[in-house]
Short mmCIF file of C-alpha atoms in Angstrom, two decimals:
data_model
loop_
_atom_site.label_atom_id
_atom_site.label_comp_id
_atom_site.label_asym_id
_atom_site.label_seq_id
_atom_site.Cartn_x
_atom_site.Cartn_y
_atom_site.Cartn_z
CA PHE A 1 -35.73 50.75 22.46
CA PRO A 2 -34.31 50.67 25.98
CA THR A 3 -34.68 53.82 27.98
CA ARG A 4 -31.66 55.41 29.56
CA ARG A 5 -31.43 55.82 33.29
CA SER A 6 -29.30 58.43 35.02
CA SER A 7 -26.97 55.66 36.19
CA ASP A 8 -26.44 54.71 32.53
CA LEU A 9 -25.10 58.16 31.79
CA ASP A 10 -22.35 57.62 34.33
CA MET A 11 -21.16 54.70 32.22
CA ALA A 12 -20.88 56.79 29.06
CA GLY A 13 -17.33 57.23 27.94
CA ASN A 14 -14.65 55.44 26.08
CA PHE A 15 -15.27 51.81 25.15
CA GLU A 16 -11.71 51.04 26.28
CA ASP A 17 -12.86 51.69 29.85
CA LEU A 18 -15.35 48.81 29.72
CA ASP A 19 -14.26 45.67 31.56
CA ILE A 20 -15.83 43.46 28.90
CA TRP A 21 -13.82 45.21 26.17
CA LYS A 22 -10.62 44.79 28.20
CA SER A 23 -11.33 41.06 28.48
CA ALA A 24 -12.00 40.82 24.74
CA HIS A 25 -8.80 42.71 23.98
CA HIS A 26 -6.83 40.40 26.27
CA LEU A 27 -8.34 37.44 24.38
CA THR A 28 -7.33 38.98 21.05
CA LEU A 29 -3.75 39.40 22.21
CA LYS A 30 -3.68 35.76 23.35
CA VAL A 31 -5.10 34.59 20.02
CA TYR A 32 -2.42 36.49 18.11
CA LYS A 33 0.31 34.98 20.30
CA LEU A 34 -1.09 31.47 19.92
CA THR A 35 -1.54 31.66 16.17
CA VAL A 36 1.94 32.99 15.43
CA ASN A 37 3.27 29.42 15.58
CA TRP A 38 0.60 27.91 13.35
CA PRO A 39 1.81 26.52 10.01
CA SER A 40 2.53 29.12 7.36
CA SER A 41 0.31 27.14 4.99
CA GLU A 42 -2.63 28.25 7.17
CA ARG A 43 -1.61 31.91 7.35
CA PHE A 44 -4.27 33.12 4.92
CA ASN A 45 -6.93 30.64 5.93
CA LEU A 46 -7.38 29.40 9.46
CA THR A 47 -4.94 31.83 11.10
CA SER A 48 -6.51 34.85 9.46
CA GLN A 49 -10.04 33.71 10.20
CA THR A 50 -9.26 33.02 13.86
CA ARG A 51 -7.61 36.40 14.33
CA ARG A 52 -10.44 38.25 12.60
CA ALA A 53 -12.99 36.49 14.79
CA ALA A 54 -11.17 37.58 17.93
CA VAL A 55 -10.91 41.18 16.73
CA SER A 56 -14.58 41.24 15.75
CA VAL A 57 -15.61 40.67 19.37
CA GLU A 58 -13.79 43.87 20.37
CA LEU A 59 -15.32 45.76 17.48
CA ILE A 60 -18.86 44.66 18.29
CA ILE A 61 -18.46 45.79 21.90
CA ALA A 62 -17.06 49.16 20.82
CA GLU A 63 -19.84 49.65 18.27
CA ALA A 64 -22.54 48.78 20.78
CA GLN A 65 -21.12 51.20 23.32
CA ALA A 66 -20.98 53.97 20.70
CA ARG A 67 -24.57 53.36 19.60
CA TYR A 68 -26.02 53.16 23.08
CA PHE A 69 -24.19 56.12 24.56
#
């Protein structure tokens, strides 16, 4: 397990403050905007899977931040 340094404690806080999470969230918003025009026949297949994949990146970052700090 990694050891925590005092500088790491300064980073503890809300995952929404992390630059990497902000980038992932921006990507998710773009994915939702791009997929809104995809064919309705793909709504429950490719569209859903693409959106869930984008959201999962945000969730993984948030979970990692919560576990580490």
